[in-house]
Coordinates of C-alpha atoms (C1' of nucleotides) in Angstrom, one line a residue:
Chain A
M1 CA -2.9 -24.1 -17.1
D2 CA 0.7 -25.1 -16.8
Q3 CA 1.5 -21.9 -18.6
L4 CA 0.3 -20.0 -15.6
R5 CA 2.7 -21.9 -13.3
E6 CA 5.4 -21.3 -15.8
T7 CA 4.8 -17.5 -15.8
L8 CA 4.9 -17.4 -12.1
K9 CA 8.0 -19.5 -11.9
V10 CA 9.8 -17.2 -14.4
H11 CA 9.1 -14.3 -12.0
H12 CA 10.2 -16.2 -9.0
L13 CA 6.8 -16.4 -7.5
R14 CA 5.3 -19.3 -5.7
T15 CA 2.4 -20.9 -7.3
T16 CA -0.8 -20.3 -5.3
T17 CA -4.3 -20.7 -6.4
C18 CA -5.0 -17.0 -5.9
R19 CA -2.1 -16.0 -8.2
E20 CA -3.2 -18.6 -10.8
D21 CA -6.8 -17.4 -10.7
V22 CA -5.9 -13.7 -10.9
L23 CA -3.5 -14.4 -13.8
S24 CA -6.0 -16.5 -15.7
T25 CA -8.7 -13.9 -15.2
F26 CA -6.4 -11.3 -16.9
I27 CA -5.7 -13.7 -19.7
N28 CA -9.4 -14.7 -20.3
K29 CA -10.9 -11.2 -20.0
K30 CA -8.2 -9.6 -22.0
N31 CA -9.2 -6.0 -21.1
A32 CA -8.0 -3.9 -18.2
L33 CA -9.4 -4.9 -14.8
S34 CA -9.8 -3.0 -11.6
H35 CA -9.4 -4.5 -8.2
G36 CA -13.2 -4.4 -8.0
D37 CA -13.5 -6.4 -11.2
L38 CA -11.2 -9.1 -9.8
E39 CA -13.0 -9.1 -6.5
G40 CA -16.3 -9.6 -8.4
A41 CA -14.8 -12.4 -10.5
L42 CA -13.3 -14.4 -7.7
G43 CA -14.0 -12.5 -4.5
E44 CA -15.8 -15.4 -2.8
N45 CA -12.6 -17.4 -2.8
Y46 CA -10.1 -14.8 -1.7
D47 CA -9.7 -12.0 0.8
R48 CA -9.8 -8.5 -0.5
V49 CA -6.3 -7.9 0.9
T50 CA -4.9 -10.9 -0.8
I51 CA -6.1 -9.6 -4.2
Y52 CA -4.5 -6.2 -3.5
R53 CA -1.3 -7.9 -2.6
T54 CA -1.4 -10.1 -5.6
L55 CA -1.8 -7.1 -7.8
K56 CA 1.0 -5.3 -6.1
T57 CA 3.3 -8.3 -6.5
F58 CA 2.4 -8.6 -10.2
L59 CA 3.1 -4.9 -10.7
E60 CA 6.5 -5.2 -9.1
K61 CA 7.4 -8.2 -11.2
G62 CA 6.3 -6.5 -14.4
I63 CA 3.5 -9.0 -15.1
I64 CA 0.9 -6.3 -15.2
H65 CA 1.0 -2.6 -15.5
K66 CA -1.2 0.3 -14.3
V67 CA -3.8 1.7 -16.6
L68 CA -4.7 5.4 -16.1
D69 CA -8.3 6.4 -16.1
D70 CA -10.3 9.3 -14.9
E71 CA -12.5 7.0 -12.9
G72 CA -10.1 4.8 -11.2
L73 CA -7.0 2.7 -11.5
R74 CA -7.0 -0.5 -13.5
Y75 CA -4.4 -3.1 -14.5
A76 CA -3.6 -4.9 -17.6
L77 CA -1.2 -7.7 -18.7
C78 CA 2.1 -6.5 -19.9
S79 CA 3.2 -7.6 -23.3
H80 CA 5.9 -10.3 -23.3
S81 CA 8.8 -7.9 -23.4
C82 CA 8.3 -6.7 -19.8
S83 CA 10.3 -7.9 -16.9
E84 CA 11.4 -6.7 -13.5
E85 CA 14.5 -5.1 -14.9
Q86 CA 13.3 -4.1 -18.3
H87 CA 9.9 -2.7 -18.5
H88 CA 8.6 -1.2 -21.7
H89 CA 7.2 2.2 -20.8
D90 CA 4.9 3.4 -23.4
H91 CA 1.3 2.4 -23.2
I92 CA -1.7 3.4 -25.3
H93 CA -5.1 2.4 -23.9
F94 CA -8.5 2.8 -25.4
K95 CA -11.5 3.3 -23.2
C96 CA -14.9 2.9 -24.7
V97 CA -17.4 5.5 -23.3
E98 CA -20.3 3.2 -24.1
C99 CA -19.4 -0.2 -22.7
G100 CA -16.7 1.1 -20.3
E101 CA -14.1 -1.4 -21.4
T102 CA -10.5 -0.4 -21.5
N103 CA -8.0 -2.2 -23.7
C104 CA -4.4 -2.0 -24.5
L105 CA -3.5 -1.1 -28.1
E106 CA -0.3 -3.0 -28.1
N107 CA 0.6 -2.5 -31.7
L108 CA 0.4 1.3 -31.9
H109 CA 3.3 3.5 -31.0
I110 CA 3.0 6.9 -29.5
P111 CA 4.3 9.4 -32.1
A112 CA 7.2 11.6 -31.0
V113 CA 6.2 14.7 -29.0
Q114 CA 8.5 17.7 -29.1
L115 CA 8.9 18.6 -25.4
P116 CA 9.9 22.1 -24.4
A117 CA 13.6 22.7 -23.5
G118 CA 14.6 21.2 -20.2
Y119 CA 12.1 18.4 -20.1
H120 CA 13.3 14.9 -20.2
S121 CA 10.8 12.1 -20.7
E122 CA 10.9 8.6 -19.4
N123 CA 7.6 7.2 -20.2
F124 CA 4.3 7.9 -21.9
N125 CA 0.8 6.9 -21.0
L126 CA -1.9 7.8 -23.5
L127 CA -5.6 7.2 -22.8
I128 CA -7.9 7.6 -25.8
Q129 CA -11.6 7.7 -25.1
G130 CA -14.2 7.0 -27.7
T131 CA -16.3 4.2 -29.0
C132 CA -15.0 0.7 -29.7
P133 CA -15.9 -1.5 -32.6
K134 CA -18.4 -3.4 -30.6
C135 CA -20.3 -0.2 -29.7
N136 CA -20.2 1.5 -33.1
Chain B
M1 CA -9.2 39.7 -7.7
D2 CA -12.3 40.9 -9.6
Q3 CA -11.2 38.6 -12.3
L4 CA -12.1 35.7 -10.0
R5 CA -15.6 37.0 -9.6
E6 CA -15.8 37.6 -13.3
T7 CA -14.8 34.0 -14.0
L8 CA -17.4 32.7 -11.6
K9 CA -20.1 35.0 -13.0
V10 CA -19.4 33.8 -16.6
H11 CA -20.1 30.3 -15.4
H12 CA -23.3 31.3 -13.5
L13 CA -21.8 30.5 -10.2
R14 CA -22.3 32.6 -7.0
T15 CA -19.2 34.2 -5.7
T16 CA -18.3 32.7 -2.4
T17 CA -15.0 32.9 -0.6
C18 CA -14.4 29.2 -1.0
R19 CA -14.7 29.3 -4.7
E20 CA -12.6 32.4 -4.9
D21 CA -9.9 30.8 -2.8
V22 CA -9.9 27.6 -4.7
L23 CA -9.8 29.4 -8.0
S24 CA -7.0 31.7 -7.0
T25 CA -5.0 28.7 -5.6
F26 CA -5.2 27.1 -9.0
I27 CA -4.1 30.3 -10.7
N28 CA -1.2 31.0 -8.3
K29 CA 0.2 27.5 -8.0
K30 CA -0.2 26.9 -11.7
N31 CA 0.4 23.1 -11.6
A32 CA -2.2 20.4 -11.1
L33 CA -3.6 20.0 -7.7
S34 CA -5.3 17.2 -5.8
H35 CA -8.1 17.6 -3.4
G36 CA -5.5 17.0 -0.7
D37 CA -3.3 19.8 -2.0
L38 CA -6.2 22.2 -1.8
E39 CA -7.1 21.0 1.7
G40 CA -3.5 21.6 2.7
A41 CA -3.5 25.0 1.2
L42 CA -6.8 26.2 2.6
G43 CA -8.2 23.4 4.7
E44 CA -8.4 25.4 7.9
N45 CA -11.0 27.6 6.4
Y46 CA -13.3 25.2 4.6
D47 CA -14.8 21.9 5.2
R48 CA -13.4 18.9 3.2
V49 CA -16.8 18.3 1.7
T50 CA -17.1 21.9 0.5
I51 CA -13.8 21.6 -1.4
Y52 CA -14.9 18.3 -3.0
R53 CA -18.1 20.0 -4.1
T54 CA -16.3 23.1 -5.4
L55 CA -14.1 20.8 -7.5
K56 CA -17.1 19.0 -8.8
T57 CA -18.8 22.2 -9.7
F58 CA -15.7 23.6 -11.4
L59 CA -15.4 20.3 -13.4
E60 CA -19.0 20.5 -14.5
K61 CA -18.7 24.1 -15.6
G62 CA -15.5 23.4 -17.5
I63 CA -13.3 25.6 -15.3
I64 CA -11.0 22.8 -14.4
H65 CA -10.3 19.4 -15.9
K66 CA -9.1 16.1 -14.5
V67 CA -5.5 15.1 -14.8
L68 CA -4.7 11.4 -15.0
D69 CA -2.0 10.1 -12.8
D70 CA -0.8 6.8 -11.6
E71 CA -1.0 7.9 -8.0
G72 CA -4.3 9.7 -7.8
L73 CA -6.6 12.2 -9.4
R74 CA -5.6 15.8 -9.8
Y75 CA -7.2 18.8 -11.4
A76 CA -5.9 21.7 -13.4
L77 CA -7.3 24.9 -14.9
C78 CA -8.6 24.6 -18.4
S79 CA -7.3 26.9 -21.0
H80 CA -9.6 29.7 -21.9
S81 CA -11.3 27.9 -24.7
C82 CA -13.2 25.6 -22.4
S83 CA -16.8 26.0 -21.4
E84 CA -19.7 23.9 -20.3
E85 CA -20.8 23.3 -23.8
Q86 CA -17.5 23.3 -25.6
H87 CA -14.7 21.6 -23.9
H88 CA -11.4 21.0 -25.6
H89 CA -10.6 17.4 -25.1
D90 CA -6.9 16.9 -25.7
H91 CA -4.6 17.2 -22.8
I92 CA -0.9 16.7 -22.4
H93 CA 0.4 16.6 -18.9
F94 CA 3.9 16.3 -17.7
K95 CA 4.7 14.8 -14.3
C96 CA 8.1 15.2 -12.9
V97 CA 9.3 12.0 -11.1
E98 CA 11.7 14.1 -9.0
C99 CA 9.6 16.9 -7.6
G100 CA 6.2 15.3 -8.2
E101 CA 4.7 18.3 -9.9
T102 CA 2.3 17.9 -12.7
N103 CA 1.8 20.6 -15.3
C104 CA -0.2 21.1 -18.4
L105 CA 1.7 21.5 -21.6
E106 CA -0.9 23.7 -23.3
N107 CA 1.0 24.5 -26.4
L108 CA 1.7 21.0 -27.5
H109 CA -0.7 19.0 -29.6
I110 CA -0.9 15.3 -29.6
P111 CA 0.2 13.9 -33.0
A112 CA -2.4 11.9 -34.9
V113 CA -2.6 8.3 -33.9
Q114 CA -3.8 5.7 -36.4
L115 CA -6.5 3.8 -34.6
P116 CA -7.5 0.2 -35.7
A117 CA -10.6 -0.1 -37.8
G118 CA -13.8 0.4 -35.9
Y119 CA -12.4 2.7 -33.2
H120 CA -13.7 6.2 -33.0
S121 CA -11.9 8.6 -30.7
E122 CA -13.4 11.5 -28.8
N123 CA -10.5 12.7 -26.7
F124 CA -6.9 12.1 -25.8
N125 CA -5.1 12.3 -22.5
L126 CA -1.4 11.9 -22.5
L127 CA 0.7 11.7 -19.4
I128 CA 4.4 12.0 -19.9
Q129 CA 6.6 11.3 -16.9
G130 CA 10.2 12.3 -16.6
T131 CA 12.2 15.2 -15.2
C132 CA 11.3 18.8 -15.5
P133 CA 13.6 21.8 -16.1
K134 CA 13.8 22.6 -12.4
C135 CA 15.0 19.1 -11.5
N136 CA 17.4 18.5 -14.4
Chain C
dA1 C1' 7.6 -38.5 3.3
dA2 C1' 9.1 -35.6 7.0
dT3 C1' 11.3 -31.3 8.1
dC4 C1' 12.1 -26.5 8.0
dA5 C1' 12.8 -21.8 6.4
dA6 C1' 10.7 -18.6 3.6
dC7 C1' 6.8 -17.0 1.8
dT8 C1' 1.7 -16.2 1.4
dT9 C1' -2.9 -15.8 3.3
dG10 C1' -6.8 -14.2 6.2
dC11 C1' -8.3 -11.5 9.8
dA12 C1' -8.8 -7.3 12.2
dA13 C1' -8.0 -2.9 12.4
dC14 C1' -7.0 1.2 10.5
dA15 C1' -6.2 5.4 7.2
dG16 C1' -7.7 7.9 3.3
dA17 C1' -10.8 9.3 -0.5
dG18 C1' -15.1 10.5 -1.8
dT19 C1' -20.5 10.8 -1.2
dT20 C1' -25.1 11.9 0.7
dG21 C1' -28.9 14.1 3.5
dC22 C1' -30.1 17.8 6.0
dA23 C1' -30.4 22.1 8.7
dG24 C1' -28.6 26.6 8.8
dA25 C1' -26.2 30.4 6.4
dA26 C1' -25.0 33.2 2.6
dT27 C1' -26.2 35.1 -2.1
dA28 C1' -28.6 37.4 -5.8
dT29 C1' -32.9 39.4 -6.9
dT30 C1' -37.0 42.0 -6.3
Chain D
dA1 C1' -35.6 44.6 3.6
dA2 C1' -37.8 40.1 2.1
dT3 C1' -37.6 36.1 -0.7
dA4 C1' -36.3 32.1 -3.3
dT5 C1' -32.3 29.9 -4.5
dT6 C1' -28.0 28.2 -3.8
dC7 C1' -24.0 27.0 -0.8
dT8 C1' -21.8 25.4 3.4
dG9 C1' -20.8 22.6 7.5
dC10 C1' -21.8 18.8 10.0
dA11 C1' -22.5 13.9 10.7
dA12 C1' -22.6 9.7 9.0
dC13 C1' -21.6 6.6 5.7
dT14 C1' -19.3 3.8 1.7
dC15 C1' -15.5 2.5 -1.0
dT16 C1' -10.6 2.0 -1.7
dG17 C1' -6.3 0.7 -0.1
dT18 C1' -2.8 -0.4 3.7
dT19 C1' -0.4 -2.6 7.8
dG20 C1' 0.7 -6.0 11.6
dC21 C1' 0.4 -10.3 13.0
dA22 C1' -0.8 -15.3 13.6
dA23 C1' -1.7 -19.3 11.1
dG24 C1' -1.3 -21.8 6.8
dT25 C1' 1.3 -23.2 2.3
dT26 C1' 5.1 -23.7 -0.7
dG27 C1' 9.4 -25.5 -2.3
dA28 C1' 13.7 -27.3 -1.1
dT29 C1' 16.4 -30.5 1.6
dT30 C1' 17.2 -34.5 3.7

DNA sequence: AATCAACTTGCAACAGAGTTGCAGAATATT
DNA sequence: AATATTCTGCAACTCTGTTGCAAGTTGATT
């Protein structure tokens, strides 16, 4: 619980109950969350707008990152190496078509892709859809 | 122009001017388009809703596919091999951070990714962001 | 512990994206 | 030309996300 405050402090953010709750929700649930998920989890306590702003702030500070999906935007915790200045830019996410959960596959790396001449890449986002261990 | 009608016919869709226009816009512009792009291109002529429904229909028939993006959903023409029954499921898209254009890289294939035990993959969607030849 | 600037929150109002039901219009078929 | 089927436009609605502003909190200073 003090770890939450610590994380916020590191990123020069004031500790508020909303930020602590959003952060701990990400830590507990582990998988990628949409704004709606968060609103469902703690919407009684906080205004919709506040949750939106919290997500925006966390994005800017590199605490979370966007997860691409064909159904809607989600967010997931960044691995430790991310910060405002230095953000690691390659993400692989797995979305289960059965249970709908999306998770980061932190350990995998995206294999090199040979881009056509003239293209210069800055970051990769790979979404793999299929079935996860729980649903197999 | 008859090719448009042919494409629609193959997918058991009636030829209407809206469908012809949407389809030819995809063919002419070549890059991925959002609903807003299409509305901008031919919005005077057709109702918002009709464009939404046309996109939905084309998606279902496998004429176009969704393109993931961190800013919003877009659509692009499927390569010839797609149909309602058989849809090829690996897509690589390149989004230029300068000009904002997103294009399919049809010729590339996504290298094999070693998934952890228990995961079973059905399709891949890779979004590469960077600068394109025009903006380099 | 009281003060104060800076930041954060909630509210209201708004803008945009996408959906649904229905009546009228267009299409393919006979 | 007549018909069943499908498509379109309209209106109304929901859901998602944003902005401005006043009131409330936070952290630092005294």
